[in-house]
CSV table of C-alpha atoms and ligand atoms in Angstrom, one decimal:
chain,number,residue,atom,x,y,z
T,1,UNK,CA,0.1,0.0,0.0
T,2,UNK,CA,1.4,3.3,-1.0
T,3,UNK,CA,1.4,5.7,1.9
T,4,UNK,CA,1.5,9.4,1.3
T,5,UNK,CA,1.2,12.5,3.4
T,6,UNK,CA,-1.3,15.1,2.3
T,7,UNK,CA,0.5,18.2,3.4
T,8,UNK,CA,-1.1,21.3,4.7
T,9,UNK,CA,0.5,23.0,1.7
T,10,UNK,CA,-2.2,21.7,-0.6
T,11,UNK,CA,-4.9,23.2,1.6
T,12,UNK,CA,-3.1,26.6,1.9
T,13,UNK,CA,-2.7,29.1,-0.8
T,14,UNK,CA,0.8,27.7,-1.4
T,15,UNK,CA,1.6,28.2,-5.2
T,16,UNK,CA,3.4,25.5,-7.0
T,17,UNK,CA,5.3,25.9,-10.2
T,18,UNK,CA,2.8,25.1,-12.9
T,19,UNK,CA,3.3,21.8,-14.9
T,20,UNK,CA,3.4,23.7,-18.1
T,21,UNK,CA,6.0,26.1,-16.9
T,22,UNK,CA,8.1,23.2,-15.5
T,23,UNK,CA,8.0,21.7,-19.0
T,24,UNK,CA,9.0,24.9,-20.7
T,25,UNK,CA,11.9,25.5,-18.2
T,26,UNK,CA,13.2,22.1,-17.8
T,27,UNK,CA,14.6,19.8,-20.4
T,28,UNK,CA,14.2,16.8,-18.1
T,29,UNK,CA,10.5,17.5,-17.8
T,30,UNK,CA,10.0,17.2,-21.5
T,31,UNK,CA,11.0,13.4,-21.2
T,32,UNK,CA,8.1,12.6,-18.8
T,33,UNK,CA,5.3,10.5,-20.4
T,34,UNK,CA,2.8,13.2,-19.4
T,35,UNK,CA,4.8,16.1,-21.0
T,36,UNK,CA,5.2,14.0,-24.2
T,37,UNK,CA,1.5,13.5,-24.4
T,38,UNK,CA,0.9,17.3,-23.8
T,39,UNK,CA,3.2,18.2,-26.7
T,40,UNK,CA,1.5,15.7,-29.0
T,41,UNK,CA,-1.8,17.1,-28.1
T,42,UNK,CA,-0.6,20.5,-28.9
T,43,UNK,CA,1.0,19.2,-32.2
T,44,UNK,CA,-2.1,17.3,-33.3
T,45,UNK,CA,-4.4,20.3,-32.4
T,46,UNK,CA,-2.7,22.2,-35.3
T,47,UNK,CA,-4.2,19.7,-37.7
T,48,UNK,CA,-7.6,19.4,-36.1
T,49,UNK,CA,-9.3,17.6,-33.2
T,50,UNK,CA,-9.0,13.9,-32.1
T,51,UNK,CA,-12.2,12.2,-32.3
T,52,UNK,CA,-12.8,10.0,-29.2
T,53,UNK,CA,-15.2,7.4,-28.0
T,54,UNK,CA,-15.8,6.0,-24.5
T,55,UNK,CA,-15.2,2.3,-24.0
T,56,UNK,CA,-14.7,2.0,-27.8
T,57,UNK,CA,-12.9,-1.4,-27.9
T,58,UNK,CA,-14.9,-2.9,-25.1
T,59,UNK,CA,-18.4,-3.2,-26.5
T,60,UNK,CA,-20.9,-1.7,-28.9
T,61,UNK,CA,-24.6,-1.6,-29.5
T,62,UNK,CA,-24.6,-5.3,-30.4
T,63,UNK,CA,-21.5,-6.9,-29.1
T,64,UNK,CA,-19.2,-7.2,-26.0
T,65,UNK,CA,-15.5,-8.0,-25.5
T,66,UNK,CA,-14.7,-9.1,-29.1
T,67,UNK,CA,-11.0,-8.6,-29.7
T,68,UNK,CA,-10.1,-5.8,-32.0
T,69,UNK,CA,-13.7,-4.8,-32.5
T,70,UNK,CA,-14.9,-1.2,-32.4
T,71,UNK,CA,-18.2,0.4,-33.5
T,72,UNK,CA,-16.3,3.4,-34.8
T,73,UNK,CA,-13.9,1.3,-36.9
T,74,UNK,CA,-16.8,-1.0,-38.2
T,75,UNK,CA,-18.5,2.2,-39.5
T,76,UNK,CA,-15.6,4.2,-40.9
T,77,UNK,CA,-12.6,1.8,-41.0
T,78,UNK,CA,-10.4,3.4,-38.4
T,79,UNK,CA,-10.1,3.5,-34.7
T,80,UNK,CA,-10.8,6.7,-32.8
T,81,UNK,CA,-7.8,8.8,-32.1
T,82,UNK,CA,-8.8,9.0,-28.5
T,83,UNK,CA,-10.4,6.3,-26.2
T,84,UNK,CA,-12.0,7.0,-22.9
T,85,UNK,CA,-12.4,4.5,-20.0
T,86,UNK,CA,-13.9,4.8,-16.5
T,87,UNK,CA,-12.2,3.8,-13.2
T,88,UNK,CA,-15.4,3.7,-11.1
T,89,UNK,CA,-15.3,0.9,-8.6
T,90,UNK,CA,-11.5,0.3,-8.8
T,91,UNK,CA,-11.6,2.0,-5.3
T,92,UNK,CA,-13.5,-0.8,-3.9
T,93,UNK,CA,-10.9,-3.4,-5.0
T,94,UNK,CA,-13.1,-4.7,-7.7
T,95,UNK,CA,-11.7,-6.6,-10.7
T,96,UNK,CA,-14.5,-4.8,-12.9
T,97,UNK,CA,-15.5,-1.3,-13.3
T,98,UNK,CA,-19.0,0.0,-12.6
T,99,UNK,CA,-20.1,-1.1,-16.1
T,100,UNK,CA,-18.6,-4.4,-15.8
T,101,UNK,CA,-15.4,-3.8,-17.7
T,102,UNK,CA,-12.6,-5.9,-16.3
T,103,UNK,CA,-9.6,-3.7,-15.2
T,104,UNK,CA,-7.1,-6.1,-16.8
T,105,UNK,CA,-8.8,-5.8,-20.1
T,106,UNK,CA,-9.0,-2.1,-19.7
T,107,UNK,CA,-5.1,-2.0,-19.1
T,108,UNK,CA,-4.7,-4.1,-22.3
T,109,UNK,CA,-6.9,-1.8,-24.4
T,110,UNK,CA,-5.1,1.2,-23.1
T,111,UNK,CA,-1.7,-0.3,-24.0
T,112,UNK,CA,-3.2,-1.3,-27.5
T,113,UNK,CA,-4.4,2.2,-28.2
T,114,UNK,CA,-1.1,3.8,-27.1
T,115,UNK,CA,0.7,1.3,-29.5
T,116,UNK,CA,-1.4,2.3,-32.3
T,117,UNK,CA,-0.4,6.0,-31.7
T,118,UNK,CA,-3.6,7.1,-30.1
T,119,UNK,CA,-4.5,9.0,-26.8
T,120,UNK,CA,-6.3,7.8,-23.7
T,121,UNK,CA,-8.6,9.7,-21.2
T,122,UNK,CA,-9.8,8.3,-17.9
T,123,UNK,CA,-12.8,9.4,-15.9
T,124,UNK,CA,-13.8,8.2,-12.5
T,125,UNK,CA,-17.2,7.6,-11.0
T,126,UNK,CA,-16.3,6.4,-7.5
T,127,UNK,CA,-18.8,5.2,-4.9
T,128,UNK,CA,-19.9,7.5,-2.2
T,129,UNK,CA,-17.3,7.0,0.5
T,130,UNK,CA,-19.8,7.9,3.3
T,131,UNK,CA,-23.0,6.0,2.3
T,132,UNK,CA,-21.5,3.2,0.3
T,133,UNK,CA,-23.9,4.0,-2.6
T,134,UNK,CA,-23.0,4.9,-6.3
T,135,UNK,CA,-21.4,8.1,-7.4
T,136,UNK,CA,-24.9,9.6,-8.0
T,137,UNK,CA,-25.8,9.4,-4.4
T,138,UNK,CA,-25.2,13.1,-3.4
T,139,UNK,CA,-26.0,12.7,0.4
T,140,UNK,CA,-23.7,12.3,3.3
T,141,UNK,CA,-21.4,15.3,3.1
T,142,UNK,CA,-18.8,13.0,1.5
T,143,UNK,CA,-16.4,15.6,0.3
T,144,UNK,CA,-16.0,17.0,3.9
T,145,UNK,CA,-15.5,13.6,5.2
T,146,UNK,CA,-12.5,12.7,2.9
T,147,UNK,CA,-10.6,15.9,3.2
T,148,UNK,CA,-7.7,15.9,5.7
T,149,UNK,CA,-9.1,15.7,9.2
T,150,UNK,CA,-12.4,14.1,7.9
T,151,UNK,CA,-13.6,10.7,9.3
T,152,UNK,CA,-13.2,9.1,5.9
T,153,UNK,CA,-9.9,10.7,4.9
T,154,UNK,CA,-7.6,7.5,5.5
T,155,UNK,CA,-10.1,5.4,3.6
T,156,UNK,CA,-10.1,7.8,0.7
T,157,UNK,CA,-6.2,7.9,0.6
T,158,UNK,CA,-6.5,4.0,0.1
T,159,UNK,CA,-8.9,4.7,-2.7
T,160,UNK,CA,-6.5,7.0,-4.3
T,161,UNK,CA,-3.9,4.4,-4.0
T,162,UNK,CA,-5.9,2.0,-6.2
T,163,UNK,CA,-6.0,4.8,-8.9
T,164,UNK,CA,-2.3,5.5,-8.5
T,165,UNK,CA,-1.5,1.7,-8.8
T,166,UNK,CA,-3.6,1.3,-11.9
T,167,UNK,CA,-2.1,4.3,-13.6
T,168,UNK,CA,1.3,3.3,-12.7
T,169,UNK,CA,0.7,-0.1,-14.2
T,170,UNK,CA,-0.1,1.1,-17.7
T,171,UNK,CA,3.0,-0.1,-19.4
T,172,UNK,CA,3.8,-1.5,-22.8
T,173,UNK,CA,5.6,-4.9,-23.2
T,174,UNK,CA,9.0,-3.1,-23.1
T,175,UNK,CA,8.0,-1.3,-19.8
T,176,UNK,CA,7.3,2.1,-21.4
T,177,UNK,CA,4.8,4.0,-19.2
T,178,UNK,CA,1.6,5.0,-21.1
T,179,UNK,CA,0.6,8.6,-20.6
T,180,UNK,CA,-3.2,9.3,-19.9
T,181,UNK,CA,-5.5,12.2,-19.4
T,182,UNK,CA,-7.1,11.9,-16.0
T,183,UNK,CA,-10.3,13.8,-15.5
T,184,UNK,CA,-11.5,13.3,-11.9
T,185,UNK,CA,-14.5,15.0,-10.3
T,186,UNK,CA,-16.3,16.0,-13.6
T,187,UNK,CA,-19.6,17.8,-13.9
T,188,UNK,CA,-19.2,19.3,-10.4
T,189,UNK,CA,-21.4,22.2,-11.4
T,190,UNK,CA,-24.4,20.0,-11.6
T,191,UNK,CA,-25.9,18.4,-8.5
T,192,UNK,CA,-26.0,14.7,-9.3
T,193,UNK,CA,-22.7,13.5,-8.0
T,194,UNK,CA,-21.5,13.5,-4.4
T,195,UNK,CA,-18.7,15.9,-5.3
T,196,UNK,CA,-21.4,18.2,-7.0
T,197,UNK,CA,-22.6,21.6,-6.4
T,198,UNK,CA,-25.3,20.6,-3.7
T,199,UNK,CA,-23.0,18.3,-1.8
T,200,UNK,CA,-20.0,20.5,-1.0
T,201,UNK,CA,-18.8,24.0,-1.0
T,202,UNK,CA,-16.7,25.5,-3.8
T,203,UNK,CA,-13.8,25.7,-1.5
T,204,UNK,CA,-14.1,22.0,-0.5
T,205,UNK,CA,-14.4,21.0,-4.2
T,206,UNK,CA,-11.2,22.9,-4.9
T,207,UNK,CA,-9.4,21.2,-2.0
T,208,UNK,CA,-10.7,17.8,-3.2
T,209,UNK,CA,-9.3,18.4,-6.7
T,210,UNK,CA,-6.0,19.7,-5.5
T,211,UNK,CA,-5.6,17.0,-2.9
T,212,UNK,CA,-6.2,14.3,-5.6
T,213,UNK,CA,-3.5,15.9,-7.9
T,214,UNK,CA,-1.1,16.4,-5.0
T,215,UNK,CA,-1.5,12.7,-3.9
T,216,UNK,CA,-0.6,11.6,-7.4
T,217,UNK,CA,2.4,13.8,-7.5
T,218,UNK,CA,3.6,12.7,-4.0
T,219,UNK,CA,3.5,9.2,-5.4
T,220,UNK,CA,5.6,10.2,-8.4
T,221,UNK,CA,2.9,9.6,-11.0
T,222,UNK,CA,4.3,11.2,-14.0
T,223,UNK,CA,2.2,9.8,-16.8
T,224,UNK,CA,-0.9,11.9,-16.2
T,225,UNK,CA,-2.3,15.1,-17.6
T,226,UNK,CA,-5.1,16.6,-15.5
T,227,UNK,CA,-8.5,17.6,-17.1
T,228,UNK,CA,-11.2,19.8,-15.5
T,229,UNK,CA,-14.6,19.6,-17.0
T,230,UNK,CA,-17.8,21.2,-15.4
T,231,UNK,CA,-21.0,20.5,-17.2
T,232,UNK,CA,-22.7,22.9,-19.6
T,233,UNK,CA,-24.4,25.9,-18.2
T,234,UNK,CA,-26.7,27.8,-20.6
T,235,UNK,CA,-25.4,31.2,-19.4
T,236,UNK,CA,-21.8,30.1,-18.9
T,237,UNK,CA,-19.5,33.0,-18.5
T,238,UNK,CA,-15.7,32.9,-17.8
T,239,UNK,CA,-16.4,33.7,-14.1
T,240,UNK,CA,-19.0,31.0,-13.8
T,241,UNK,CA,-16.7,28.5,-15.6
T,242,UNK,CA,-13.9,29.2,-13.3
T,243,UNK,CA,-16.0,29.1,-10.2
T,244,UNK,CA,-14.7,25.5,-9.2
T,245,UNK,CA,-11.4,25.7,-11.1
T,246,UNK,CA,-8.8,24.5,-8.7
T,247,UNK,CA,-6.0,26.7,-10.3
T,248,UNK,CA,-3.5,26.6,-13.1
T,249,UNK,CA,-1.0,24.6,-11.1
T,250,UNK,CA,-3.4,21.5,-10.9
T,251,UNK,CA,-4.9,21.5,-14.4
T,252,UNK,CA,-3.5,20.8,-17.9
T,253,UNK,CA,-6.7,20.7,-19.9
T,254,UNK,CA,-10.0,22.4,-19.6
T,255,UNK,CA,-13.2,21.2,-21.1
T,256,UNK,CA,-16.9,20.9,-20.8
T,257,UNK,CA,-19.4,18.1,-20.8
T,258,UNK,CA,-22.3,18.9,-23.1
T,259,UNK,CA,-25.0,16.8,-24.6
T,260,UNK,CA,-27.9,17.5,-26.9
T,261,UNK,CA,-31.3,17.2,-25.4
T,262,UNK,CA,-33.5,19.3,-27.8
T,263,UNK,CA,-34.9,17.9,-31.0
T,264,UNK,CA,-33.7,20.3,-33.6
T,265,UNK,CA,-30.2,20.8,-32.1
T,266,UNK,CA,-30.7,24.6,-32.1
T,267,UNK,CA,-30.3,25.0,-28.3
T,268,UNK,CA,-27.5,22.6,-28.2
T,269,UNK,CA,-25.6,24.5,-31.1
T,270,UNK,CA,-26.2,27.8,-29.2
T,271,UNK,CA,-24.8,26.3,-25.9
T,272,UNK,CA,-21.9,24.6,-27.5
T,273,UNK,CA,-20.9,27.8,-29.3
T,274,UNK,CA,-21.0,29.7,-26.2
T,275,UNK,CA,-19.1,27.2,-24.1
T,276,UNK,CA,-16.4,26.7,-26.8
T,277,UNK,CA,-16.0,30.4,-27.3
T,278,UNK,CA,-15.6,30.9,-23.6
T,279,UNK,CA,-13.2,27.9,-23.3
T,280,UNK,CA,-11.1,29.3,-26.3
T,281,UNK,CA,-10.7,32.6,-24.4
T,282,UNK,CA,-9.8,31.0,-21.0
T,283,UNK,CA,-7.5,28.5,-22.6
T,284,UNK,CA,-5.5,31.3,-24.4
T,285,UNK,CA,-5.4,33.4,-21.2
T,286,UNK,CA,-4.3,30.6,-19.0
T,287,UNK,CA,-2.2,28.7,-21.6
T,288,UNK,CA,-4.3,25.5,-21.3
T,289,UNK,CA,-5.3,22.9,-23.9
T,290,UNK,CA,-9.2,22.9,-24.4
T,291,UNK,CA,-11.5,20.2,-25.2
T,292,UNK,CA,-14.9,18.9,-25.5
T,293,UNK,CA,-14.7,16.4,-22.6
T,294,UNK,CA,-18.0,14.5,-23.2
T,295,UNK,CA,-20.6,15.0,-25.8
T,296,UNK,CA,-23.4,13.1,-27.8
T,297,UNK,CA,-27.1,12.9,-28.6
T,298,UNK,CA,-28.7,9.9,-26.9
T,299,UNK,CA,-29.5,7.3,-29.5
T,300,UNK,CA,-28.5,9.9,-32.1
T,301,UNK,CA,-32.0,10.1,-33.6
T,302,UNK,CA,-30.9,12.8,-36.1
T,303,UNK,CA,-29.2,10.8,-39.0
T,304,UNK,CA,-27.0,13.8,-39.9
T,305,UNK,CA,-26.1,15.0,-36.4
T,306,UNK,CA,-22.4,14.6,-36.8
T,307,UNK,CA,-22.0,16.8,-39.9
T,308,UNK,CA,-25.0,19.1,-39.6
T,309,UNK,CA,-25.1,19.9,-35.9
T,310,UNK,CA,-21.9,18.9,-34.1
T,311,UNK,CA,-19.1,19.6,-36.8
T,312,UNK,CA,-20.3,23.1,-37.8
T,313,UNK,CA,-19.7,24.3,-34.3
T,314,UNK,CA,-16.6,22.4,-33.2
T,315,UNK,CA,-14.7,23.1,-36.4
T,316,UNK,CA,-14.6,26.7,-35.4
T,317,UNK,CA,-12.7,26.3,-32.2
T,318,UNK,CA,-9.1,25.2,-31.3
T,319,UNK,CA,-10.2,22.1,-29.3
T,320,UNK,CA,-7.6,19.3,-29.0
T,321,UNK,CA,-10.1,16.6,-28.8
T,322,UNK,CA,-13.7,15.6,-28.3
T,323,UNK,CA,-15.3,12.5,-26.7
T,324,UNK,CA,-18.4,10.8,-27.7
T,325,UNK,CA,-19.9,8.8,-24.7
T,326,UNK,CA,-20.4,5.1,-24.8
T,327,UNK,CA,-22.4,2.7,-26.7
T,328,UNK,CA,-23.7,0.5,-24.0
T,329,UNK,CA,-24.5,-3.0,-25.1
T,330,UNK,CA,-26.8,-3.6,-22.3
T,331,UNK,CA,-28.7,-0.4,-22.3
T,332,UNK,CA,-30.5,0.3,-25.7
T,333,UNK,CA,-30.9,3.9,-24.9
T,334,UNK,CA,-27.4,4.6,-23.7
T,335,UNK,CA,-25.5,5.1,-27.0
T,336,UNK,CA,-23.9,8.2,-28.3
T,337,UNK,CA,-21.3,7.0,-30.8
T,338,UNK,CA,-21.8,5.7,-34.4
T,339,UNK,CA,-22.7,2.0,-34.9
T,340,UNK,CA,-23.5,0.1,-38.0
T,341,UNK,CA,-27.1,-0.4,-36.9
T,342,UNK,CA,-27.7,3.3,-36.3
T,343,UNK,CA,-29.1,5.7,-38.9
T,344,UNK,CA,-26.2,8.1,-38.3
T,345,UNK,CA,-23.6,5.6,-39.7
T,346,UNK,CA,-23.4,7.1,-43.3
T,347,UNK,CA,-23.1,10.5,-41.8
T,348,UNK,CA,-20.3,9.5,-39.4
T,349,UNK,CA,-18.3,8.4,-42.5
T,350,UNK,CA,-18.6,11.9,-43.8
T,351,UNK,CA,-17.5,13.2,-40.5
T,352,UNK,CA,-14.6,10.8,-40.6
T,353,UNK,CA,-13.5,12.2,-43.9
T,354,UNK,CA,-13.8,15.8,-42.8
T,355,UNK,CA,-10.5,17.9,-42.8
T,356,UNK,CA,-10.2,18.4,-39.1
T,357,UNK,CA,-11.5,15.3,-37.6
T,358,UNK,CA,-8.6,13.1,-36.6
T,359,UNK,CA,-8.5,9.3,-36.3
T,360,UNK,CA,-5.7,6.9,-35.8
T,361,UNK,CA,-4.6,7.1,-39.4
T,362,UNK,CA,-4.5,10.9,-39.3
T,363,UNK,CA,-2.1,11.1,-36.3
T,364,UNK,CA,0.3,8.2,-36.9
A,401,LIG,C1,-22.7,7.5,-17.2
A,401,LIG,C2,-23.6,6.5,-17.8
A,401,LIG,C3,-23.7,5.3,-16.8
A,401,LIG,C4,-22.3,4.8,-16.6
A,401,LIG,C5,-21.3,5.9,-16.3
A,401,LIG,C6,-19.8,5.4,-16.3
A,401,LIG,O1,-22.8,8.7,-18.0
A,401,LIG,O2,-23.3,6.1,-19.1
A,401,LIG,O3,-24.6,4.3,-17.4
A,401,LIG,O4,-22.2,3.9,-15.7
A,401,LIG,O5,-21.4,7.0,-17.2
A,401,LIG,O6,-19.5,4.9,-17.5
C-alpha cells in the first residue's frame, strides 16, 4: 500500500510551479510521459481535433468484449484517435469497473491504443465514501468527510492508492509508461454527484481536486495530464466556468461536458458555441489545452447529427479533442457514438472524411 502525506501545503494558498512552466523550463520534464502527451496534443491540435469514443474497444450496441472490435472502426474503417475509459469501482478493490469492464482488459486496451499511436482519457465515478452507494448518491457530506481531518480521509487515501497503482501499471511490453489524461471530479457544477454543487462548498471541491493531484504527485505519478470539466451551463461565463477551477497549477486541460437534449439541435448548438468560445478565451489566457470532454445525442435520432449539428460548431474552435460517450451493449438507450445499426452511420463516414476530424490514421 502506498502511503502518502497530504500536506497542509495543499490546503493553503501555497503556489506551486505550474506543470506547463516546468516543462517549458526544464529539459528533463520534456521526457516525462505526461509532457510527451501534452506536446503531442498541442501538435495534433494544429491539424484538427482527435475524435474520441468512451469504451470504444470494449463493447458496442450489439457486441461485447470481441478482440479488435470497435463500432467506430466498423463504421468508418479506423479507430478513434482517443479512447475513454472509466475507473469507477476500482476504489472498492473490484476486478471490474461500474459498467462491468474488467480492469485487466482495460489496461490491455489502453496499451493497445497507445501502441497504435492514439491517446487515452480516464474518468472516475467512485462510490460515495460515506453512504457506500454509487457516485450519483449526493448525500452524506462526503467531500467534507474525505478531506484531511475528515472521518473518511484515510479510507479515501487508500482509494487514491488504487488509482495510483492502476495508472502506474499502464506499461507496454518493453516497460514504457503509457501517458493518460485523468479527468476526476467532472460535472461538479451539476448536483447529481456526491462531489457536485449541492453536496460540498466551492472551497471543499477545490481542496478535493488539489488533494487528488497532489496525492498523485507525491506518489511520483508522471504519466498523467489533469483535465477539468464542468457540465454545460446555458449562461456560462468565464467567471462561472472558473468557479470550481482548482488553479492553473493543478490542471493541464480544460473542457466541458455537453449533450444535446433538444430535438432540432438549435439549443445545443447555441450552448456549444457559447461554451467553446468561452473555453477558447480562457484557454488562451491561461495557456491551457481545451477540449470537448464529453458529448453526444442519446441514441442519435438525427441521422445527420455529426456533420450538420456537431461539426459546424466544433470546427470553429481550437479544441484538441472531443469524446463521444459510450455505446452501452446492455442499455439500448445509452448510446452516443456511431454504430452500423444506427441511422447516423453514413453521416459518421462523412464526419470521418472531414478535414479536421482526426482518427488513428491521421495522427500516426
Ligand atoms: C454515465 C452513464 C452510466 C455509466 C457511467 C460510467 O454517464 O453512461 O450508465 O455507468 O457513465 O461509464
